[in-house]
mmCIF file of N, CA and C in Angstrom:
data_model
loop_
_atom_site.group_PDB
_atom_site.id
_atom_site.type_symbol
_atom_site.label_atom_id
_atom_site.label_comp_id
_atom_site.label_asym_id
_atom_site.label_seq_id
_atom_site.Cartn_x
_atom_site.Cartn_y
_atom_site.Cartn_z
ATOM 1 N N MET A 1 74.108 87.591 34.100
ATOM 2 C CA MET A 1 74.188 87.072 35.457
ATOM 3 C C MET A 1 75.604 87.294 36.045
ATOM 4 N N GLN A 2 76.583 87.105 35.159
ATOM 5 C CA GLN A 2 77.879 87.265 35.619
ATOM 6 C C GLN A 2 78.136 88.738 36.187
ATOM 7 N N THR A 3 77.709 89.680 35.505
ATOM 8 C CA THR A 3 77.910 91.054 35.910
ATOM 9 C C THR A 3 77.083 91.459 37.099
ATOM 10 N N HIS A 4 76.093 90.633 37.366
ATOM 11 C CA HIS A 4 75.070 91.040 38.404
ATOM 12 C C HIS A 4 75.280 90.083 39.654
ATOM 13 N N GLY A 5 76.563 89.609 39.849
ATOM 14 C CA GLY A 5 76.817 88.895 41.131
ATOM 15 C C GLY A 5 76.994 87.458 41.098
ATOM 16 N N GLU A 6 76.905 86.801 39.850
ATOM 17 C CA GLU A 6 77.048 85.372 39.713
ATOM 18 C C GLU A 6 78.213 85.112 38.694
ATOM 19 N N PRO A 7 79.437 85.458 39.135
ATOM 20 C CA PRO A 7 80.548 85.144 38.271
ATOM 21 C C PRO A 7 80.738 83.765 37.715
ATOM 22 N N GLY A 8 80.197 82.714 38.339
ATOM 23 C CA GLY A 8 80.295 81.421 37.928
ATOM 24 C C GLY A 8 79.201 80.918 36.981
ATOM 25 N N TYR A 9 78.302 81.835 36.631
ATOM 26 C CA TYR A 9 77.275 81.486 35.689
ATOM 27 C C TYR A 9 77.887 81.287 34.328
ATOM 28 N N PRO A 10 77.533 80.128 33.668
ATOM 29 C CA PRO A 10 78.172 79.730 32.414
ATOM 30 C C PRO A 10 77.803 80.603 31.204
ATOM 31 N N GLU A 11 78.626 80.580 30.242
ATOM 32 C CA GLU A 11 78.395 81.277 28.939
ATOM 33 C C GLU A 11 77.403 80.303 28.111
ATOM 34 N N PRO A 12 76.508 80.853 27.420
ATOM 35 C CA PRO A 12 75.712 79.982 26.571
ATOM 36 C C PRO A 12 76.493 79.477 25.353
ATOM 37 N N LYS A 13 76.062 78.437 24.807
ATOM 38 C CA LYS A 13 76.678 77.870 23.614
ATOM 39 C C LYS A 13 75.811 78.048 22.385
ATOM 40 N N VAL A 14 76.330 78.536 21.301
ATOM 41 C CA VAL A 14 75.541 78.661 20.092
ATOM 42 C C VAL A 14 75.642 77.341 19.259
ATOM 43 N N THR A 15 74.538 76.726 18.991
ATOM 44 C CA THR A 15 74.563 75.524 18.158
ATOM 45 C C THR A 15 73.857 75.839 16.897
ATOM 46 N N GLY A 16 73.805 74.837 16.039
ATOM 47 C CA GLY A 16 73.247 74.993 14.662
ATOM 48 C C GLY A 16 71.776 75.384 14.720
ATOM 49 N N LYS A 17 71.126 75.091 15.760
ATOM 50 C CA LYS A 17 69.674 75.315 15.902
ATOM 51 C C LYS A 17 69.300 76.298 16.971
ATOM 52 N N GLY A 18 70.309 76.976 17.485
ATOM 53 C CA GLY A 18 69.979 77.994 18.471
ATOM 54 C C GLY A 18 71.015 78.105 19.545
ATOM 55 N N ILE A 19 70.536 78.413 20.794
ATOM 56 C CA ILE A 19 71.499 78.663 21.920
ATOM 57 C C ILE A 19 71.120 77.642 22.961
ATOM 58 N N SER A 20 72.098 77.012 23.523
ATOM 59 C CA SER A 20 71.880 76.095 24.650
ATOM 60 C C SER A 20 72.811 76.433 25.766
ATOM 61 N N GLN A 21 72.421 75.993 26.967
ATOM 62 C CA GLN A 21 73.256 76.323 28.183
ATOM 63 C C GLN A 21 73.153 75.218 29.147
ATOM 64 N N SER A 22 74.340 74.835 29.644
ATOM 65 C CA SER A 22 74.456 73.850 30.646
ATOM 66 C C SER A 22 74.917 74.574 31.976
ATOM 67 N N ILE A 23 74.139 74.310 33.111
ATOM 68 C CA ILE A 23 74.518 75.009 34.326
ATOM 69 C C ILE A 23 74.815 73.951 35.313
ATOM 70 N N ASN A 24 76.027 74.073 35.905
ATOM 71 C CA ASN A 24 76.454 73.172 37.007
ATOM 72 C C ASN A 24 75.775 73.757 38.262
ATOM 73 N N ARG A 25 74.709 72.987 38.725
ATOM 74 C CA ARG A 25 73.916 73.433 39.853
ATOM 75 C C ARG A 25 74.773 73.390 41.212
ATOM 76 N N GLY A 26 75.877 72.695 41.223
ATOM 77 C CA GLY A 26 76.706 72.661 42.374
ATOM 78 C C GLY A 26 77.362 73.959 42.721
ATOM 79 N N GLN A 27 77.515 74.863 41.774
ATOM 80 C CA GLN A 27 78.211 76.051 42.011
ATOM 81 C C GLN A 27 77.271 77.262 42.060
ATOM 82 N N LEU A 28 75.978 77.019 41.797
ATOM 83 C CA LEU A 28 74.905 78.117 41.975
ATOM 84 C C LEU A 28 73.793 77.683 42.880
ATOM 85 N N ASP A 29 73.320 78.636 43.674
ATOM 86 C CA ASP A 29 72.254 78.459 44.554
ATOM 87 C C ASP A 29 71.081 79.297 44.091
ATOM 88 N N PRO A 30 70.086 78.800 43.315
ATOM 89 C CA PRO A 30 69.000 79.625 42.860
ATOM 90 C C PRO A 30 68.099 80.197 43.898
ATOM 91 N N ASN A 31 68.246 79.742 45.140
ATOM 92 C CA ASN A 31 67.486 80.281 46.265
ATOM 93 C C ASN A 31 68.220 81.380 46.987
ATOM 94 N N SER A 32 69.528 81.619 46.688
ATOM 95 C CA SER A 32 70.245 82.647 47.331
ATOM 96 C C SER A 32 69.738 84.053 46.924
ATOM 97 N N PRO A 33 69.879 85.049 47.863
ATOM 98 C CA PRO A 33 69.448 86.405 47.410
ATOM 99 C C PRO A 33 70.372 86.962 46.305
ATOM 100 N N GLN A 34 71.599 86.600 46.219
ATOM 101 C CA GLN A 34 72.421 87.022 45.225
ATOM 102 C C GLN A 34 71.919 86.488 43.792
ATOM 103 N N TYR A 35 71.657 85.218 43.694
ATOM 104 C CA TYR A 35 71.133 84.690 42.497
ATOM 105 C C TYR A 35 69.806 85.310 42.066
ATOM 106 N N LYS A 36 68.890 85.467 43.065
ATOM 107 C CA LYS A 36 67.554 85.981 42.745
ATOM 108 C C LYS A 36 67.659 87.441 42.257
ATOM 109 N N ALA A 37 68.589 88.236 42.789
ATOM 110 C CA ALA A 37 68.762 89.562 42.395
ATOM 111 C C ALA A 37 69.334 89.644 40.962
ATOM 112 N N ALA A 38 70.333 88.727 40.640
ATOM 113 C CA ALA A 38 70.926 88.639 39.329
ATOM 114 C C ALA A 38 69.868 88.235 38.366
ATOM 115 N N ALA A 39 69.072 87.202 38.712
ATOM 116 C CA ALA A 39 68.007 86.716 37.763
ATOM 117 C C ALA A 39 67.010 87.736 37.561
ATOM 118 N N ALA A 40 66.561 88.587 38.463
ATOM 119 C CA ALA A 40 65.633 89.639 38.304
ATOM 120 C C ALA A 40 66.203 90.681 37.406
ATOM 121 N N ALA A 41 67.452 91.025 37.573
ATOM 122 C CA ALA A 41 68.145 92.028 36.689
ATOM 123 C C ALA A 41 68.213 91.550 35.264
ATOM 124 N N CYS A 42 68.320 90.310 35.056
ATOM 125 C CA CYS A 42 68.536 89.724 33.670
ATOM 126 C C CYS A 42 67.274 89.144 33.045
ATOM 127 N N GLN A 43 66.189 89.205 33.746
ATOM 128 C CA GLN A 43 64.892 88.630 33.306
ATOM 129 C C GLN A 43 64.556 89.009 31.936
ATOM 130 N N LYS A 44 64.722 90.221 31.649
ATOM 131 C CA LYS A 44 64.364 90.812 30.317
ATOM 132 C C LYS A 44 65.212 90.250 29.179
ATOM 133 N N LEU A 45 66.238 89.636 29.467
ATOM 134 C CA LEU A 45 67.157 89.015 28.444
ATOM 135 C C LEU A 45 66.901 87.572 28.180
ATOM 136 N N GLN A 46 65.936 86.924 28.956
ATOM 137 C CA GLN A 46 65.517 85.610 28.771
ATOM 138 C C GLN A 46 64.901 85.364 27.315
ATOM 139 N N PRO A 47 65.106 84.200 26.788
ATOM 140 C CA PRO A 47 64.465 83.984 25.479
ATOM 141 C C PRO A 47 62.900 84.135 25.591
ATOM 142 N N GLY A 48 62.359 84.904 24.604
ATOM 143 C CA GLY A 48 60.942 85.131 24.637
ATOM 144 C C GLY A 48 60.446 86.255 25.603
ATOM 145 N N ALA A 49 61.365 86.858 26.321
ATOM 146 C CA ALA A 49 60.969 87.890 27.357
ATOM 147 C C ALA A 49 60.535 89.222 26.608
ATOM 148 N N GLY A 50 59.661 89.903 27.201
ATOM 149 C CA GLY A 50 59.269 91.237 26.697
ATOM 150 C C GLY A 50 58.344 91.153 25.499
ATOM 151 N N THR A 51 58.175 92.279 24.823
ATOM 152 C CA THR A 51 57.236 92.343 23.710
ATOM 153 C C THR A 51 57.956 92.468 22.425
ATOM 154 N N GLY A 52 59.367 92.372 22.479
ATOM 155 C CA GLY A 52 60.174 92.638 21.309
ATOM 156 C C GLY A 52 60.180 91.519 20.274
ATOM 157 N N ASN A 53 59.734 90.329 20.698
ATOM 158 C CA ASN A 53 59.685 89.197 19.824
ATOM 159 C C ASN A 53 58.383 89.192 19.049
ATOM 160 N N SER A 54 58.518 88.899 17.719
ATOM 161 C CA SER A 54 57.256 88.860 16.941
ATOM 162 C C SER A 54 56.533 87.573 17.268
ATOM 163 N N PRO A 55 55.177 87.565 16.877
ATOM 164 C CA PRO A 55 54.511 86.221 17.104
ATOM 165 C C PRO A 55 55.124 85.112 16.272
ATOM 166 N N ALA A 56 55.714 85.388 15.138
ATOM 167 C CA ALA A 56 56.315 84.392 14.412
ATOM 168 C C ALA A 56 57.625 83.842 15.106
ATOM 169 N N ASP A 57 58.382 84.734 15.710
ATOM 170 C CA ASP A 57 59.560 84.363 16.562
ATOM 171 C C ASP A 57 59.091 83.477 17.744
ATOM 172 N N GLN A 58 58.061 83.876 18.384
ATOM 173 C CA GLN A 58 57.551 83.246 19.494
ATOM 174 C C GLN A 58 56.997 81.815 19.094
ATOM 175 N N ALA A 59 56.359 81.689 17.977
ATOM 176 C CA ALA A 59 55.884 80.435 17.508
ATOM 177 C C ALA A 59 56.968 79.472 17.172
ATOM 178 N N GLN A 60 58.069 79.983 16.537
ATOM 179 C CA GLN A 60 59.252 79.235 16.223
ATOM 180 C C GLN A 60 59.878 78.753 17.490
ATOM 181 N N ALA A 61 60.052 79.647 18.486
ATOM 182 C CA ALA A 61 60.704 79.202 19.748
ATOM 183 C C ALA A 61 59.918 78.139 20.397
ATOM 184 N N ARG A 62 58.581 78.295 20.348
ATOM 185 C CA ARG A 62 57.704 77.229 21.023
ATOM 186 C C ARG A 62 57.871 75.938 20.281
ATOM 187 N N ALA A 63 57.921 75.934 18.933
ATOM 188 C CA ALA A 63 57.994 74.742 18.169
ATOM 189 C C ALA A 63 59.401 74.037 18.535
ATOM 190 N N GLU A 64 60.395 74.764 18.621
ATOM 191 C CA GLU A 64 61.745 74.283 18.978
ATOM 192 C C GLU A 64 61.730 73.761 20.424
ATOM 193 N N GLY A 65 61.088 74.515 21.251
ATOM 194 C CA GLY A 65 60.892 73.984 22.673
ATOM 195 C C GLY A 65 60.098 72.768 22.857
ATOM 196 N N LEU A 66 59.102 72.563 21.968
ATOM 197 C CA LEU A 66 58.287 71.335 21.958
ATOM 198 C C LEU A 66 59.171 70.108 21.575
ATOM 199 N N LYS A 67 60.000 70.367 20.586
ATOM 200 C CA LYS A 67 60.880 69.275 20.095
ATOM 201 C C LYS A 67 61.863 68.892 21.240
ATOM 202 N N TYR A 68 62.417 69.920 21.959
ATOM 203 C CA TYR A 68 63.335 69.657 23.079
ATOM 204 C C TYR A 68 62.586 68.891 24.138
ATOM 205 N N SER A 69 61.430 69.367 24.443
ATOM 206 C CA SER A 69 60.690 68.675 25.565
ATOM 207 C C SER A 69 60.365 67.219 25.200
ATOM 208 N N ARG A 70 59.980 66.959 24.024
ATOM 209 C CA ARG A 70 59.717 65.612 23.559
ATOM 210 C C ARG A 70 61.013 64.744 23.646
ATOM 211 N N CYS A 71 62.113 65.351 23.259
ATOM 212 C CA CYS A 71 63.336 64.601 23.418
ATOM 213 C C CYS A 71 63.667 64.326 24.840
ATOM 214 N N MET A 72 63.531 65.286 25.768
ATOM 215 C CA MET A 72 63.829 65.045 27.137
ATOM 216 C C MET A 72 62.902 63.974 27.735
ATOM 217 N N ARG A 73 61.635 63.939 27.424
ATOM 218 C CA ARG A 73 60.769 62.941 27.885
ATOM 219 C C ARG A 73 61.072 61.555 27.276
ATOM 220 N N ALA A 74 61.464 61.544 26.092
ATOM 221 C CA ALA A 74 61.764 60.267 25.420
ATOM 222 C C ALA A 74 63.066 59.695 25.986
ATOM 223 N N HIS A 75 63.891 60.486 26.657
ATOM 224 C CA HIS A 75 65.281 60.019 27.120
ATOM 225 C C HIS A 75 65.378 60.094 28.622
ATOM 226 N N GLY A 76 64.304 59.885 29.304
ATOM 227 C CA GLY A 76 64.423 59.633 30.761
ATOM 228 C C GLY A 76 63.823 60.625 31.688
ATOM 229 N N VAL A 77 63.207 61.748 31.178
ATOM 230 C CA VAL A 77 62.593 62.674 32.063
ATOM 231 C C VAL A 77 61.110 62.854 31.764
ATOM 232 N N PRO A 78 60.243 61.840 32.234
ATOM 233 C CA PRO A 78 58.962 61.781 31.722
ATOM 234 C C PRO A 78 58.024 62.936 32.129
ATOM 235 N N ASP A 79 58.357 63.692 33.144
ATOM 236 C CA ASP A 79 57.509 64.790 33.534
ATOM 237 C C ASP A 79 58.034 66.163 32.996
ATOM 238 N N PHE A 80 59.045 66.115 32.024
ATOM 239 C CA PHE A 80 59.574 67.344 31.567
ATOM 240 C C PHE A 80 58.516 68.222 30.916
ATOM 241 N N PRO A 81 58.373 69.516 31.243
ATOM 242 C CA PRO A 81 57.196 70.306 30.820
ATOM 243 C C PRO A 81 57.372 70.817 29.375
ATOM 244 N N ASP A 82 56.253 71.121 28.710
ATOM 245 C CA ASP A 82 56.304 71.842 27.410
ATOM 246 C C ASP A 82 56.548 73.288 27.625
ATOM 247 N N PRO A 83 57.009 73.988 26.640
ATOM 248 C CA PRO A 83 57.286 75.424 26.707
ATOM 249 C C PRO A 83 56.098 76.281 26.817
ATOM 250 N N ASN A 84 56.191 77.452 27.328
ATOM 251 C CA ASN A 84 55.003 78.402 27.429
ATOM 252 C C ASN A 84 54.796 79.012 26.052
ATOM 253 N N GLY A 85 53.919 79.953 25.952
ATOM 254 C CA GLY A 85 53.550 80.610 24.712
ATOM 255 C C GLY A 85 54.796 81.322 24.029
ATOM 256 N N GLN A 86 55.804 81.689 24.758
ATOM 257 C CA GLN A 86 56.935 82.299 24.252
ATOM 258 C C GLN A 86 58.073 81.378 23.906
ATOM 259 N N GLY A 87 57.852 80.094 24.230
ATOM 260 C CA GLY A 87 58.873 79.115 23.922
ATOM 261 C C GLY A 87 59.841 78.817 25.052
ATOM 262 N N VAL A 88 59.571 79.424 26.198
ATOM 263 C CA VAL A 88 60.501 79.201 27.435
ATOM 264 C C VAL A 88 59.984 78.033 28.216
ATOM 265 N N ILE A 89 60.728 77.134 28.595
ATOM 266 C CA ILE A 89 60.446 75.971 29.392
ATOM 267 C C ILE A 89 60.802 76.278 30.818
ATOM 268 N N ASP A 90 59.806 76.249 31.729
ATOM 269 C CA ASP A 90 60.050 76.557 33.112
ATOM 270 C C ASP A 90 60.298 75.140 33.798
ATOM 271 N N VAL A 91 61.523 74.894 34.269
ATOM 272 C CA VAL A 91 61.966 73.702 34.946
ATOM 273 C C VAL A 91 62.227 73.973 36.379
ATOM 274 N N ASN A 92 61.708 73.134 37.262
ATOM 275 C CA ASN A 92 61.953 73.219 38.759
ATOM 276 C C ASN A 92 63.425 72.756 38.916
ATOM 277 N N VAL A 93 64.155 73.551 39.713
ATOM 278 C CA VAL A 93 65.605 73.311 39.940
ATOM 279 C C VAL A 93 65.759 71.882 40.432
ATOM 280 N N SER A 94 64.827 71.318 41.192
ATOM 281 C CA SER A 94 65.102 69.968 41.836
ATOM 282 C C SER A 94 65.175 68.944 40.761
ATOM 283 N N VAL A 95 64.515 69.147 39.577
ATOM 284 C CA VAL A 95 64.618 68.138 38.499
ATOM 285 C C VAL A 95 66.031 68.107 37.961
ATOM 286 N N THR A 96 66.662 69.320 37.937
ATOM 287 C CA THR A 96 67.978 69.398 37.229
ATOM 288 C C THR A 96 69.128 68.664 38.000
ATOM 289 N N TYR A 97 68.850 68.244 39.177
ATOM 290 C CA TYR A 97 69.891 67.519 39.968
ATOM 291 C C TYR A 97 69.972 66.027 39.581
ATOM 292 N N SER A 98 68.965 65.500 38.910
ATOM 293 C CA SER A 98 68.873 63.996 38.672
ATOM 294 C C SER A 98 69.836 63.615 37.545
ATOM 295 N N ALA A 99 70.288 62.400 37.651
ATOM 296 C CA ALA A 99 71.131 61.846 36.590
ATOM 297 C C ALA A 99 70.491 61.723 35.304
ATOM 298 N N GLU A 100 69.082 61.349 35.339
ATOM 299 C CA GLU A 100 68.386 61.309 34.168
ATOM 300 C C GLU A 100 68.198 62.583 33.378
ATOM 301 N N TYR A 101 68.081 63.689 34.125
ATOM 302 C CA TYR A 101 68.030 65.007 33.531
ATOM 303 C C TYR A 101 69.315 65.357 32.835
ATOM 304 N N LYS A 102 70.475 65.109 33.501
ATOM 305 C CA LYS A 102 71.728 65.367 32.903
ATOM 306 C C LYS A 102 72.002 64.580 31.640
ATOM 307 N N THR A 103 71.617 63.274 31.698
ATOM 308 C CA THR A 103 71.851 62.394 30.562
ATOM 309 C C THR A 103 70.961 62.852 29.458
ATOM 310 N N ALA A 104 69.750 63.143 29.721
ATOM 311 C CA ALA A 104 68.797 63.586 28.578
ATOM 312 C C ALA A 104 69.261 64.840 28.004
ATOM 313 N N THR A 105 69.676 65.791 28.928
ATOM 314 C CA THR A 105 70.094 67.145 28.461
ATOM 315 C C THR A 105 71.243 66.919 27.414
ATOM 316 N N SER A 106 72.236 66.195 27.853
ATOM 317 C CA SER A 106 73.436 65.941 26.971
ATOM 318 C C SER A 106 73.001 65.275 25.642
ATOM 319 N N TYR A 107 72.124 64.296 25.744
ATOM 320 C CA TYR A 107 71.657 63.650 24.513
ATOM 321 C C TYR A 107 70.950 64.638 23.563
ATOM 322 N N CYS A 108 69.982 65.347 24.106
ATOM 323 C CA CYS A 108 69.185 66.189 23.246
ATOM 324 C C CYS A 108 69.994 67.345 22.693
ATOM 325 N N GLN A 109 70.883 67.953 23.509
ATOM 326 C CA GLN A 109 71.669 69.089 22.977
ATOM 327 C C GLN A 109 72.709 68.506 21.984
ATOM 328 N N SER A 110 73.212 67.319 22.040
ATOM 329 C CA SER A 110 74.203 66.779 21.162
ATOM 330 C C SER A 110 73.531 66.443 19.781
ATOM 331 N N HIS A 111 72.167 66.286 19.828
ATOM 332 C CA HIS A 111 71.419 65.932 18.606
ATOM 333 C C HIS A 111 70.749 67.241 18.071
ATOM 334 N N GLY A 112 71.166 68.392 18.490
ATOM 335 C CA GLY A 112 70.774 69.618 17.814
ATOM 336 C C GLY A 112 69.617 70.259 18.415
ATOM 337 N N TYR A 113 68.977 69.709 19.528
ATOM 338 C CA TYR A 113 67.786 70.337 20.058
ATOM 339 C C TYR A 113 68.190 71.360 21.154
ATOM 340 N N SER A 114 67.457 72.471 21.077
ATOM 341 C CA SER A 114 67.690 73.507 22.010
ATOM 342 C C SER A 114 66.498 74.225 22.401
ATOM 343 N N ALA A 115 66.475 74.866 23.614
ATOM 344 C CA ALA A 115 65.376 75.640 24.007
ATOM 345 C C ALA A 115 65.725 76.612 25.142
ATOM 346 N N GLY A 116 64.884 77.597 25.273
ATOM 347 C CA GLY A 116 65.039 78.543 26.343
ATOM 348 C C GLY A 116 64.623 77.938 27.662
ATOM 349 N N ILE A 117 65.514 77.713 28.602
ATOM 350 C CA ILE A 117 65.113 77.088 29.889
ATOM 351 C C ILE A 117 65.211 78.059 31.000
ATOM 352 N N SER A 118 64.072 78.210 31.711
ATOM 353 C CA SER A 118 64.083 79.070 32.875
ATOM 354 C C SER A 118 63.907 78.079 34.133
ATOM 355 N N VAL A 119 65.080 78.075 34.888
ATOM 356 C CA VAL A 119 65.050 77.251 36.063
ATOM 357 C C VAL A 119 64.471 78.004 37.244
ATOM 358 N N GLN A 120 63.437 77.389 37.898
ATOM 359 C CA GLN A 120 62.757 77.916 38.987
ATOM 360 C C GLN A 120 63.197 77.327 40.318
ATOM 361 N N GLY A 121 63.233 78.060 41.322
ATOM 362 C CA GLY A 121 63.526 77.458 42.673
ATOM 363 C C GLY A 121 62.544 76.489 43.084
ATOM 364 N N GLY A 122 62.825 75.830 44.154
ATOM 365 C CA GLY A 122 61.919 74.775 44.648
ATOM 366 C C GLY A 122 62.550 73.723 45.497
ATOM 367 N N GLY A 123 63.739 73.988 45.932
ATOM 368 C CA GLY A 123 64.360 72.942 46.772
ATOM 369 C C GLY A 123 65.288 72.048 45.984
ATOM 370 N N SER A 124 65.849 71.143 46.691
ATOM 371 C CA SER A 124 66.791 70.203 46.050
ATOM 372 C C SER A 124 66.334 68.833 46.394
#
């Protein structure tokens, strides 16, 4: 994302159970043409993208994503979605602005839960 026009896009953090990423939405506009172009250029790098992941890898990513989703729901985000078949969780950007989302994300990540998150546009 950084090399495709979003220099403020944060680096992912490697945890004991995978990779997590916190994005400050105040600095990024997922509806901007620049962000959309960068996201399209980087889509193949998303967790679970493409056919390079084995079914076992996808099953493991989905299992980890389910744990993360349950944690998020248990800590204040009742409508947080489950991951898709590749283990990626599609989250509407409007959800990420809430204090509950930020608090739950901080809690879940600090307790070792991680997931591939794909933030989708949809207003603020």
